[in-house]
Coordinates of C-alpha atoms and ligand atoms in Angstrom, one line a residue:
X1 CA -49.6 -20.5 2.0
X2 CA -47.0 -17.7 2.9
X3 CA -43.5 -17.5 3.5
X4 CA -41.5 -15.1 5.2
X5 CA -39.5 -12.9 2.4
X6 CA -36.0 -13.8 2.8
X7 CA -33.9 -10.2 3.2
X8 CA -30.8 -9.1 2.9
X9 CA -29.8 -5.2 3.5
X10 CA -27.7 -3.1 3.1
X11 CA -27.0 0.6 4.4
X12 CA -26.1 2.3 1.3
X13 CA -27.1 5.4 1.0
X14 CA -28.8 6.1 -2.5
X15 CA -29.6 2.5 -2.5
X16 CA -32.9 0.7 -3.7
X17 CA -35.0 -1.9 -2.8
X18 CA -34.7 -5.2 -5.1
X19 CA -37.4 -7.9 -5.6
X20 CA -36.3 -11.4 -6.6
X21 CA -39.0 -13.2 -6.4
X22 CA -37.3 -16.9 -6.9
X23 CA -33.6 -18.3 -5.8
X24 CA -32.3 -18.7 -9.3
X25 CA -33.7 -15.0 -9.7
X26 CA -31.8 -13.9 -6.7
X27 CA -28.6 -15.7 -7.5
X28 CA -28.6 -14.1 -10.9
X29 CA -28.8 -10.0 -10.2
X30 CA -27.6 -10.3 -6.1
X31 CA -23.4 -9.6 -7.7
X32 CA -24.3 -6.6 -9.2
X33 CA -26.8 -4.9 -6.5
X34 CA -24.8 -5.8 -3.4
X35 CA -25.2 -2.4 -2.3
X36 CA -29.0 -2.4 -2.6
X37 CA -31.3 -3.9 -0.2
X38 CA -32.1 -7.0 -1.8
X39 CA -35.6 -9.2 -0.9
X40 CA -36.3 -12.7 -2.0
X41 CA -40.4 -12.8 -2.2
X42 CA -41.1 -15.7 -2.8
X43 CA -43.1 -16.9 -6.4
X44 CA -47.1 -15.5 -6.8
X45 CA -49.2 -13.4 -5.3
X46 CA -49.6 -14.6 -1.4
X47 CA -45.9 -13.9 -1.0
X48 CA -45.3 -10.8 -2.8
X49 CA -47.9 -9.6 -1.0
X50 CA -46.7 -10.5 2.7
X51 CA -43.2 -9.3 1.2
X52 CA -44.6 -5.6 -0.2
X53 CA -46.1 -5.4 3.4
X54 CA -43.2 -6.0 4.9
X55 CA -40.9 -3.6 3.9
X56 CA -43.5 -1.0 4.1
X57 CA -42.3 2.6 5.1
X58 CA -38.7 1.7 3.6
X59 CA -36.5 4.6 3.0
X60 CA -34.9 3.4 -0.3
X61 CA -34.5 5.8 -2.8
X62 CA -37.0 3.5 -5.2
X63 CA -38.3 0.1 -5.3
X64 CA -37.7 -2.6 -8.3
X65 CA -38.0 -6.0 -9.5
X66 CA -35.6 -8.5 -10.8
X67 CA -36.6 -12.3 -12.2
X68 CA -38.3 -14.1 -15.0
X69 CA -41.4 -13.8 -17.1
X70 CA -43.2 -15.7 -19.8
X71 CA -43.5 -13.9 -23.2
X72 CA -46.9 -13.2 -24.8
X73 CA -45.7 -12.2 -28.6
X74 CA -43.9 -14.4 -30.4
X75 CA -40.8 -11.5 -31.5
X76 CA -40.2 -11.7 -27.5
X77 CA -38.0 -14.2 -27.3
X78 CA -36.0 -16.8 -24.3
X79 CA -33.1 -14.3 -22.7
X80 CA -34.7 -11.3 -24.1
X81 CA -34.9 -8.7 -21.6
X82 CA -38.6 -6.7 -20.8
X83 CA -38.6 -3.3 -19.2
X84 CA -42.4 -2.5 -17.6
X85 CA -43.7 0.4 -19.3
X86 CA -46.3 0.3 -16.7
X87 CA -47.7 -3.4 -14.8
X88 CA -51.1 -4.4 -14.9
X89 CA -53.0 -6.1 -12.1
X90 CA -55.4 -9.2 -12.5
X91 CA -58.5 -6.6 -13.0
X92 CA -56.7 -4.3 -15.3
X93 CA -55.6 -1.9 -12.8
X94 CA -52.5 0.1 -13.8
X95 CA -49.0 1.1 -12.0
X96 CA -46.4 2.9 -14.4
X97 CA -43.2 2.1 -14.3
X98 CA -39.8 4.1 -15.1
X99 CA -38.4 2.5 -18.1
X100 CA -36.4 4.6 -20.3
X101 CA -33.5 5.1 -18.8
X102 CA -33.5 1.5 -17.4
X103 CA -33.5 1.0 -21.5
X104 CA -31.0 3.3 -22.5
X105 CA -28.5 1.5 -19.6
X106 CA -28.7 -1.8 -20.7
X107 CA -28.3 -1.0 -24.3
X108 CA -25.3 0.9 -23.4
X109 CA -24.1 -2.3 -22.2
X110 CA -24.3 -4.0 -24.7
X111 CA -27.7 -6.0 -24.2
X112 CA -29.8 -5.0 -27.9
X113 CA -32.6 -7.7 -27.7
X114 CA -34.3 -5.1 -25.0
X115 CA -38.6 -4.7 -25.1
X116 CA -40.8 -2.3 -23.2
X117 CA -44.3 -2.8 -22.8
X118 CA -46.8 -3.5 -20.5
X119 CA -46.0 -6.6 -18.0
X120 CA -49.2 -8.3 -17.0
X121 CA -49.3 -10.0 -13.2
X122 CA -51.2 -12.8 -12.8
X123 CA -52.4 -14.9 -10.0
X124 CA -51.8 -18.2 -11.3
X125 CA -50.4 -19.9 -14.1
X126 CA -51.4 -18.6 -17.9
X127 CA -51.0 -20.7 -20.5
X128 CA -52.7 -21.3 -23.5
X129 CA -55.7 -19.8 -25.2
X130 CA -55.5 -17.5 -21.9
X131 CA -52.3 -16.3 -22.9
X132 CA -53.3 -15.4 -26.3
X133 CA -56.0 -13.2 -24.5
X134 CA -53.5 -11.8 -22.3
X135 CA -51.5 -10.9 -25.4
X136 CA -55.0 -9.2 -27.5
X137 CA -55.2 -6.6 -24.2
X138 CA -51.4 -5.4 -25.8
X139 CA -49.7 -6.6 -22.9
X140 CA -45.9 -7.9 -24.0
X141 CA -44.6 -10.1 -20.8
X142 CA -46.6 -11.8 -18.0
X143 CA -45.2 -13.0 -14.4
X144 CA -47.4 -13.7 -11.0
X145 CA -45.5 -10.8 -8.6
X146 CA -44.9 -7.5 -10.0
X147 CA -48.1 -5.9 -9.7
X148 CA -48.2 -7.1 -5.7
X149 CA -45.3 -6.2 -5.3
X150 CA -45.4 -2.5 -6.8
X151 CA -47.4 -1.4 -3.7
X152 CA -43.8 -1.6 -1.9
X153 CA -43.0 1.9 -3.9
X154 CA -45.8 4.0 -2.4
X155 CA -45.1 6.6 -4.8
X156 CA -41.2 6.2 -5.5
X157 CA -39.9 5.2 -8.4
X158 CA -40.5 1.5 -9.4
X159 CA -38.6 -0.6 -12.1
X160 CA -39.3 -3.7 -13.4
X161 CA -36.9 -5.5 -14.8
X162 CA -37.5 -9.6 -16.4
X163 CA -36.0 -12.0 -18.7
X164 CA -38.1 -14.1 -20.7
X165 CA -37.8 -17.9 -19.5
X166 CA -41.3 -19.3 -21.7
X167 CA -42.7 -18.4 -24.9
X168 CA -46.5 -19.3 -26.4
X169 CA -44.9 -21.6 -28.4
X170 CA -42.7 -23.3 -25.2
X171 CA -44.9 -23.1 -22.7
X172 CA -42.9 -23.7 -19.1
X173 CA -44.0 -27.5 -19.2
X174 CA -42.1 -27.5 -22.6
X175 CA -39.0 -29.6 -22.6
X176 CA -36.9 -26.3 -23.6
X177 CA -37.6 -25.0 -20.9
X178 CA -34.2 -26.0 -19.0
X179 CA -32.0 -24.7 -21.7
X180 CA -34.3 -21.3 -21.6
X181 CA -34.0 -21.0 -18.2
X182 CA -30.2 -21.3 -18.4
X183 CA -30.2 -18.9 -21.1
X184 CA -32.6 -16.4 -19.1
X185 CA -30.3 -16.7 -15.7
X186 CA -27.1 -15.1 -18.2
X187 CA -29.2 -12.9 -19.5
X188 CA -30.8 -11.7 -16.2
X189 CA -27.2 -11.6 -14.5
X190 CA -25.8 -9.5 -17.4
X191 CA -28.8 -6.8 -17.5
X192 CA -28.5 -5.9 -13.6
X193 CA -26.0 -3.7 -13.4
X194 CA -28.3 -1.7 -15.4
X195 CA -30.3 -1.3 -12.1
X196 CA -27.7 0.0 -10.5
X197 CA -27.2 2.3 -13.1
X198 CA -30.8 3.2 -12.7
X199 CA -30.8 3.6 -8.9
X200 CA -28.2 6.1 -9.2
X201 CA -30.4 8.8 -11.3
X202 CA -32.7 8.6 -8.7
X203 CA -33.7 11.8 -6.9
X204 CA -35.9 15.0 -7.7
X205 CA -34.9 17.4 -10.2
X206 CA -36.0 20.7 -11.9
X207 CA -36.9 20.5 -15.8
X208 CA -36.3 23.7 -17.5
X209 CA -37.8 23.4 -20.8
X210 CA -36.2 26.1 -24.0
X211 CA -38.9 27.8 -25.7
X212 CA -39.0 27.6 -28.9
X213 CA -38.9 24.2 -29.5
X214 CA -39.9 21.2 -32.2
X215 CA -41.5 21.8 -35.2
X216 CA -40.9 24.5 -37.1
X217 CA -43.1 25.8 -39.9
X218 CA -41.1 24.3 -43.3
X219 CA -40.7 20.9 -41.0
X220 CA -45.0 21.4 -40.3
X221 CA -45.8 22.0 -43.7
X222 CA -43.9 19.3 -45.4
X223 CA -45.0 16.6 -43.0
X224 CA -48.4 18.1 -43.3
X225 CA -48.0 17.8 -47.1
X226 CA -47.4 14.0 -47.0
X227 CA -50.4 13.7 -44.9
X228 CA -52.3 15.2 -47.5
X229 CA -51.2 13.4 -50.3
X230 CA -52.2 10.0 -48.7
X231 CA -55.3 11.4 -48.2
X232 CA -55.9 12.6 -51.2
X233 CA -54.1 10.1 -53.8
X234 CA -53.9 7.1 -51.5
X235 CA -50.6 4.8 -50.9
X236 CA -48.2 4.3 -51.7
X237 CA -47.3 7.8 -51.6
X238 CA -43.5 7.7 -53.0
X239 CA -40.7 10.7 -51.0
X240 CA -37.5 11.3 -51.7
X241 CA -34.9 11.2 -48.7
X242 CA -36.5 11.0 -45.1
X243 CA -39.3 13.9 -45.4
X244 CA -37.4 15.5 -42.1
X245 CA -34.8 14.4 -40.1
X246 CA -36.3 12.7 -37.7
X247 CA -36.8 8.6 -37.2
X248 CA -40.4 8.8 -35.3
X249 CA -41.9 11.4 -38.4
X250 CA -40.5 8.7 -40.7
X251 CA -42.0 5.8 -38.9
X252 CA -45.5 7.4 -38.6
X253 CA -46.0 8.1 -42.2
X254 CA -44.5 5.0 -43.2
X255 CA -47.1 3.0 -41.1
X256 CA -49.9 5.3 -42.8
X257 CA -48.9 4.5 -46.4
X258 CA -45.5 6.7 -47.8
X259 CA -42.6 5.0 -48.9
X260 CA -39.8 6.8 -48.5
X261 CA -36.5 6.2 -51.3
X262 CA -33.2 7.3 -51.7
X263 CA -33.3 7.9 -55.5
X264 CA -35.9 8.6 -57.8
X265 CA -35.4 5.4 -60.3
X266 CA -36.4 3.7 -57.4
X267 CA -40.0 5.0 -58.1
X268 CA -42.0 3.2 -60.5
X269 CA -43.1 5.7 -63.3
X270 CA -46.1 7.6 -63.2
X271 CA -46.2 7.5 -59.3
X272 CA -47.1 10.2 -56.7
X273 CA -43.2 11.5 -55.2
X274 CA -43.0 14.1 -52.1
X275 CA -39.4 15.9 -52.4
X276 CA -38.5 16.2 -48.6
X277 CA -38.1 19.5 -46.9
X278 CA -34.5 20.4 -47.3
X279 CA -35.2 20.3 -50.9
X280 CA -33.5 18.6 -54.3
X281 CA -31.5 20.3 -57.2
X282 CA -32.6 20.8 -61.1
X283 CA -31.2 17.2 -61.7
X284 CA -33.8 15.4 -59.6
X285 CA -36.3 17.2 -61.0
X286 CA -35.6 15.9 -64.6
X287 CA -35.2 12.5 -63.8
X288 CA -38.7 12.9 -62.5
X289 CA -40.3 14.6 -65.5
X290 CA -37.9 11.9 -67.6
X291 CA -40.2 9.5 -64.8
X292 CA -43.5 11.1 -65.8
X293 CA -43.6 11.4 -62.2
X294 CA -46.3 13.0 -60.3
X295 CA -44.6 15.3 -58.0
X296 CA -45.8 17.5 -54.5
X297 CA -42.5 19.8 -53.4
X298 CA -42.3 20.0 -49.5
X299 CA -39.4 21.8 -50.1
X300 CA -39.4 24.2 -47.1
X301 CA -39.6 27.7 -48.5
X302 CA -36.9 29.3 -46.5
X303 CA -34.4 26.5 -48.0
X304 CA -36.1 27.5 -52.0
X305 CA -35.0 31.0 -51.2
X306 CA -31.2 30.2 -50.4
X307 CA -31.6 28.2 -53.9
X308 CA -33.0 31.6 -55.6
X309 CA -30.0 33.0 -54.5
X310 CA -27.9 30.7 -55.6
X311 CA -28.9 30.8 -59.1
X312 CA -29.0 34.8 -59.0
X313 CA -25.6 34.7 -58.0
X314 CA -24.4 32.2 -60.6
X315 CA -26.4 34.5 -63.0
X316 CA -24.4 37.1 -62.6
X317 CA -21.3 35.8 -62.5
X318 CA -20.3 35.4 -59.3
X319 CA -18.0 32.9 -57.2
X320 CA -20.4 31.4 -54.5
X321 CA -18.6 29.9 -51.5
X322 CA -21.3 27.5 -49.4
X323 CA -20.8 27.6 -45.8
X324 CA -22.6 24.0 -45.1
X325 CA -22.3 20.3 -44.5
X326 CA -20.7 18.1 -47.3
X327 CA -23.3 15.2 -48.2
X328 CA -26.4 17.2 -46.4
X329 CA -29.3 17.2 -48.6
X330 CA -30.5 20.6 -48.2
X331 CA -26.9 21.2 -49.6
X332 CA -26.7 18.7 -52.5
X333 CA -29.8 20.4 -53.7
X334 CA -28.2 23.9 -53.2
X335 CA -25.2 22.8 -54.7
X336 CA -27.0 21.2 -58.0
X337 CA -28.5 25.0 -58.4
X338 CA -25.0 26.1 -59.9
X339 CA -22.3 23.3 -59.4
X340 CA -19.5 25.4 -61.3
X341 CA -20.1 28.4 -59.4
X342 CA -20.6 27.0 -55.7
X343 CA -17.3 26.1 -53.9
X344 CA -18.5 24.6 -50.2
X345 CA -16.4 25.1 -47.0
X346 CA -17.7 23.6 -43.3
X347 CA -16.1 25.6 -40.8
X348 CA -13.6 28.6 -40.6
X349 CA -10.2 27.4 -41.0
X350 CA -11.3 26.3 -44.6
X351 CA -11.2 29.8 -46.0
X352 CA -7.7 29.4 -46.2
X353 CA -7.9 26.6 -48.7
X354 CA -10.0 28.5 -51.4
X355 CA -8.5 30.2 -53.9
X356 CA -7.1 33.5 -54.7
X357 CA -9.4 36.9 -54.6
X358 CA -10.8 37.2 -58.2
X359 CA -13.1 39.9 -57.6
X360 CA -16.9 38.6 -57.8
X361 CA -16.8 36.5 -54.2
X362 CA -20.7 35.6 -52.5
X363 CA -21.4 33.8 -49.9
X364 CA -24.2 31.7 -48.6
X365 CA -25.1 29.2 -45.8
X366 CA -27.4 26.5 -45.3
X367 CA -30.1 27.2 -43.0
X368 CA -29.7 24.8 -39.8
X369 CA -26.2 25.7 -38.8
X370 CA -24.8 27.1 -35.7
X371 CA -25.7 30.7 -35.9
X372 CA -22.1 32.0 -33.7
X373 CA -19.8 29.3 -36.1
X374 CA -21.1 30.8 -39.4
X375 CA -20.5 34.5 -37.9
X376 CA -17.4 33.5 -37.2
X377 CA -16.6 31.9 -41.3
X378 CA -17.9 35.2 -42.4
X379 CA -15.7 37.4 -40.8
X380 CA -12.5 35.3 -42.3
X381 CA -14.6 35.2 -45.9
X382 CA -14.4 38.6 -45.4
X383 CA -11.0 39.7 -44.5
X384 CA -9.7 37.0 -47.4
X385 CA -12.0 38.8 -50.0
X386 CA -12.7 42.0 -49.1
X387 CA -15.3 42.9 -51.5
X388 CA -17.4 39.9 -50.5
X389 CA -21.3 40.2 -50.9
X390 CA -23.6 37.9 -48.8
X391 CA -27.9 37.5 -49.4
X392 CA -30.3 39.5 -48.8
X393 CA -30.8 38.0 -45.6
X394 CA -29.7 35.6 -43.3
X395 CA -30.1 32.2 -45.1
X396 CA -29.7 30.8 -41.6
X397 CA -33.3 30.1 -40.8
X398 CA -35.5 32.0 -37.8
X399 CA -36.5 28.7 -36.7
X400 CA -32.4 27.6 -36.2
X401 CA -31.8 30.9 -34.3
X402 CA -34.5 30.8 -32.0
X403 CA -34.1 27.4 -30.9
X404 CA -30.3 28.4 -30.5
X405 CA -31.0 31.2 -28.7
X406 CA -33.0 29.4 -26.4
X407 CA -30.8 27.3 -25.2
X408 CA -28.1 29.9 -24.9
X409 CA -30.7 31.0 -22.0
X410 CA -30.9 28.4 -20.2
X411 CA -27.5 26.8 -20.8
X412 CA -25.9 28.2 -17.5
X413 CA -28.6 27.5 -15.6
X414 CA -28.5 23.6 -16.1
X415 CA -26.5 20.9 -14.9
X416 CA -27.3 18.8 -18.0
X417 CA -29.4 19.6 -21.5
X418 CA -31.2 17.0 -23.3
X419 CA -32.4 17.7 -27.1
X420 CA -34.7 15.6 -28.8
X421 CA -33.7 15.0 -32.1
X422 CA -32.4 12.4 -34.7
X423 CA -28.8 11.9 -35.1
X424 CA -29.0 13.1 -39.2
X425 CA -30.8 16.1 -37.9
X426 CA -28.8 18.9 -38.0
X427 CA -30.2 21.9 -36.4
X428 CA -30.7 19.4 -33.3
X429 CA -26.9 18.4 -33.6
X430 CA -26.2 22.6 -33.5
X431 CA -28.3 22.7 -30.1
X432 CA -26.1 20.2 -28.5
X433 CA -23.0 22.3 -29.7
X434 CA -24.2 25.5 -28.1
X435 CA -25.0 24.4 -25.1
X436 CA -21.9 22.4 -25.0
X437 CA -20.4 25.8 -26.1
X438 CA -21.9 27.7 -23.2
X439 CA -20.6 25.4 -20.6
X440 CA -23.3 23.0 -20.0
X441 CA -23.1 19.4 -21.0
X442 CA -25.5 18.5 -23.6
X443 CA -26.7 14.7 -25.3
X444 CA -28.9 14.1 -28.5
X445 CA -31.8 11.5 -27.7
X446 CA -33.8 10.7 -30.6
X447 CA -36.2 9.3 -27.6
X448 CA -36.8 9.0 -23.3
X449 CA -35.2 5.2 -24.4
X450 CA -31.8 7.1 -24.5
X451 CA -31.5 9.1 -21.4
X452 CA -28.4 7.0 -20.1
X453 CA -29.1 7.3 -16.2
X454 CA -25.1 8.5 -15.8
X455 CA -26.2 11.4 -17.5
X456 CA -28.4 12.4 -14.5
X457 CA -26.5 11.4 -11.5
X458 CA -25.9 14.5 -9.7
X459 CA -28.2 16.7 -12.4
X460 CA -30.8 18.6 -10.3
X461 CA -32.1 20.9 -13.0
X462 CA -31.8 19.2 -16.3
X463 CA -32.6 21.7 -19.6
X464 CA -34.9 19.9 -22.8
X465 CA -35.4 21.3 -25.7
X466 CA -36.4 19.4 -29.3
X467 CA -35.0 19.8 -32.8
X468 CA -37.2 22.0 -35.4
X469 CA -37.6 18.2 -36.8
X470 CA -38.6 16.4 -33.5
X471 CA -42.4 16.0 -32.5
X472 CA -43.0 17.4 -28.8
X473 CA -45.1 14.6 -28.0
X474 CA -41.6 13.5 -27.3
X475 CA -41.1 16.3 -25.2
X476 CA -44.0 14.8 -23.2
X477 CA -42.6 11.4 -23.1
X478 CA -39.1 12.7 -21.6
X479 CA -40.2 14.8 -19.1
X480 CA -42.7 11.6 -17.9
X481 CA -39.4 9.8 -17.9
X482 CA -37.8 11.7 -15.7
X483 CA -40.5 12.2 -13.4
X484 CA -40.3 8.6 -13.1
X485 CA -37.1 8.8 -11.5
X486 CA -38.3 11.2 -8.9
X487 CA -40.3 14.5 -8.2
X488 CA -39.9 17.1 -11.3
X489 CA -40.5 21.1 -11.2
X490 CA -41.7 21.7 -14.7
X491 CA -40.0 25.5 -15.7
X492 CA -41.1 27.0 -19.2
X493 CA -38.7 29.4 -20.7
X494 CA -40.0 30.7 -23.8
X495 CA -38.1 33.3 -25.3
X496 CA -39.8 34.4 -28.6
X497 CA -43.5 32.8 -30.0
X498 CA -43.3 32.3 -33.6
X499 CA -46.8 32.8 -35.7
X500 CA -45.1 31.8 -38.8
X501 CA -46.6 29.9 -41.6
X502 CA -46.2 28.6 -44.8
X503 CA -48.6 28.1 -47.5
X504 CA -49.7 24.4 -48.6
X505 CA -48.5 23.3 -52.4
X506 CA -51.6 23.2 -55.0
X507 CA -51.5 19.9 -55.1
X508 CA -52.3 19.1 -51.5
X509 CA -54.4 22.6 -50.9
X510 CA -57.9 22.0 -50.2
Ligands
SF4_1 FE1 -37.4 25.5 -43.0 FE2 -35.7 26.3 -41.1 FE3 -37.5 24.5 -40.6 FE4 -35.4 23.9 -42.2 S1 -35.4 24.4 -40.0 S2 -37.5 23.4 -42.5 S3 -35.2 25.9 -43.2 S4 -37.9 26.6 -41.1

């Protein structure tokens, strides 16, 4: 049996096409999208398909679907929203779907119980033991339209966007299913603006991706270092502080085995510890000899040399001033190298607030700063204490200036620069300065789940670049994302290629 879609347009330009494939479903988004050309399709497969053929050759900026689904898993629960990672057709066939930024808008308002996954289509009714297949093939979600109705996009973006009405444990024939619906009709009203919000990064874009970018060679080693040590002793594999700064490194190795603490007398004596790459001070490494720990040092090298000089500094008498980040780790292990010498300042107008000129002034930095700031703090270091001495050289890492410097060449260029990176990472944090500094508008995303679509309305060449901590597979995963929004030129500006490496610990060598 087929119906004819029920359609309502509009002539907005910019607009999208919007599936709703029940009433209820309609009734729900149709406030938010009145500007969009809105379709009811009618429920399962017969109608979504007359519906997809009949708004063939549509000139809407991108094509997406509104309405309910059943969950598959039981942590997906009644009102939760689920963003399509990609939909999945009765045979297995695959159609992606743009997600992210559909994510990062309905988290900005407000909505947190958000999943992406695969949403499985299916022609009829699945309940039961056929659910629980439908769930083994990692599918989160299941409704009976979206992958009919994905043939609308022919190639522009698609969205799909559901509320979960059913459960496996309240099946739709469940008597909770009234109060679920009800639940999932607010929740589906309150997540459409985020469509809109979608709809309005639409469009083709250039990417112009800074070169060099990610990992660096202290953040390669050290993660490289865990690695080896599960290998090698097995877990749990104890580190101290997050290994780098960066919450999908963290994740991975905790899902392979390492624990990662705060403190050492969280470690149970005896055990295998990793000290993280930004390094620890002489007291951590007592409590873990007091500990009888067994410990690997990730410490990046470049970090142990700005520690050397601490302590030949102290030696000989000097007045250290630390240009750095109070509670960083990197500069709580620094600090811990000479606490009665080292006086630490953050930015420039602090020189003022050290004391007077007793003759025997250094100065060092910690290594992920912002490369112009800490020229800047040195120049007032040195007019208040003239005979000031520095290190050897540059404690400010290569890694930290090239990724800078990258971005300083393609700042101007871009309407918009997104860097991968955690919030606690601090060399990405610097990147976002810089190019903030150089004119163009910059946001931290520790994912493609945080590209907020109002970023990229009116963005046609959009800069990306990743922290030294970040992986570029997430590199990969944002430039996808924004692909799925529209056609992308892929630009590589690469500015310097860095060879350097650092020697694996004994411990881990093979
Ligand atoms: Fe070492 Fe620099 Fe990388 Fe930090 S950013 S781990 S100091 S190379």
């Amino acid at each position: 049996m087929s119906r004819r879609p029920q359609r309502r347009t509009s002539s907005d330009p910019g607009g999208i096409l919007v599936f709703t494939p029940l009433a209820a479903e309609d009734r729900a988004v149709r406030g938010a999208l009145r500007r969009h050309d809105m379709v009811r399709s009618g429920m399962g497969p017969e109608r979504a398909i007359a519906a997809a053929e009949a708004a063939a050759g549509g000139t809407q900026d991108g094509v997406a679907v509104a309405g309910f689904c059943g969950s598959l898993t039981g942590d997906v629960r009644p009102g939760d929203v689920v963003v399509a990672t990609e939909v999945r057709g009765p045979d297995g066939e695959i159609v992606p779907c743009s997600s992210g930024p559909l994510v990062a808008a309905l988290r900005r308002r407000g909505i947190d119980r958000v999943h992406t996954g695969p949403i499985a289509s299916a022609g009829h009714l699945v309940e039961g033991a056929e659910r629980a297949e439908l769930s083994e093939t990692g599918a989160i979600a299941v409704d009976m339209e979206s992958w009919w109705l994905a043939a609308a996009a022919a190639g522009r973006p698609f969205a799909v966007l559901r509320v979960v009405v059913d459960t496996p444990e309240r099946e739709l024939r469940h008597v909770a299913t009234f109060a679920n619906g009800v639940t999932a009709f607010r929740a589906l009203r309150a997540a459409a603006p985020a469509l809109d919000d979608w709809a309005g990064a639409l469009g083709a874009r250039t990417v112009v991706l800074a070169g060099p970018r990610s990992f660096c060679a202290g953040v390669e080693r050290a993660i490289e270092i865990v690695e080896r040590a599960l290998d090698r002793f097995g877990p749990p594999v104890y580190v101290r502080k997050q290994i780098v700064h960066n919450v999908h490194v963290v994740r991975g190795l905790e899902a392979r085995g390492a624990v990662f603490v705060d403190e050492i007398d969280e470690i149970p004596n005896g055990a295998t510890v990793v000290y993280s790459a930004h390094g620890v001070s002489p007291q951590v490494r007592e409590q873990s000899e007091r500990r009888a720990l067994h410990v690997i040092d990730a410490t990046c090298p470049l970090v142990t040399k700005v520690h050397s000089e601490a302590k030949r500094f102290a030696r000989a008498g000097y007045r250290i001033v630390l240009v750095g980040h109070a509670g960083h780790e990197e500069v709580e292990g620094t600090t811990g190298e000479a606490p009665e010498a080292i006086e630490l300042i953050e930015r420039a107008e602090d020189v003022e607030s050290l004391g007077e000129d007793g003759g025997r002034v250094a100065y060092l930095t910690q290594t992920t700063l912002a490369v112009d700031e800490v020229a800047e703090v040195v120049d007032r270091l040195q007019a208040r204490f003239p005979s000031l001495v520095g290190p050897g050289s540059d404690d400010i890492c290569y890694a930290t200036t090239n990724r800078q410097d990258a971005v300083k060449a393609l700042a101007r260029d871009c309407d918009l620069l997104l860097v991968i990176g955690s919030d606690n990472s601090s060399n990405s944090k610097r990147l976002v300065e810089v190019s903030k500094r150089d004119g163009c508008a910059a946001e931290l995303i520790d994912d493609e789940n945080q590209i907020d679509p109002r970023w990229l309305a009116g963005a046609s060449t959009v800069g990306v670049t990743a922290g030294a901590s970040a992986p570029e597979v997430l590199v990969d995963r944002v430039i996808a994302s924004l692909a799925s929004l529209g056609a992308v030129e892929v630009v590589e500006r690469n500015i310097i290629e860095e060879r350097l490496q650092f020697t694996l610990p004994q411990e881990v060598r093979s």
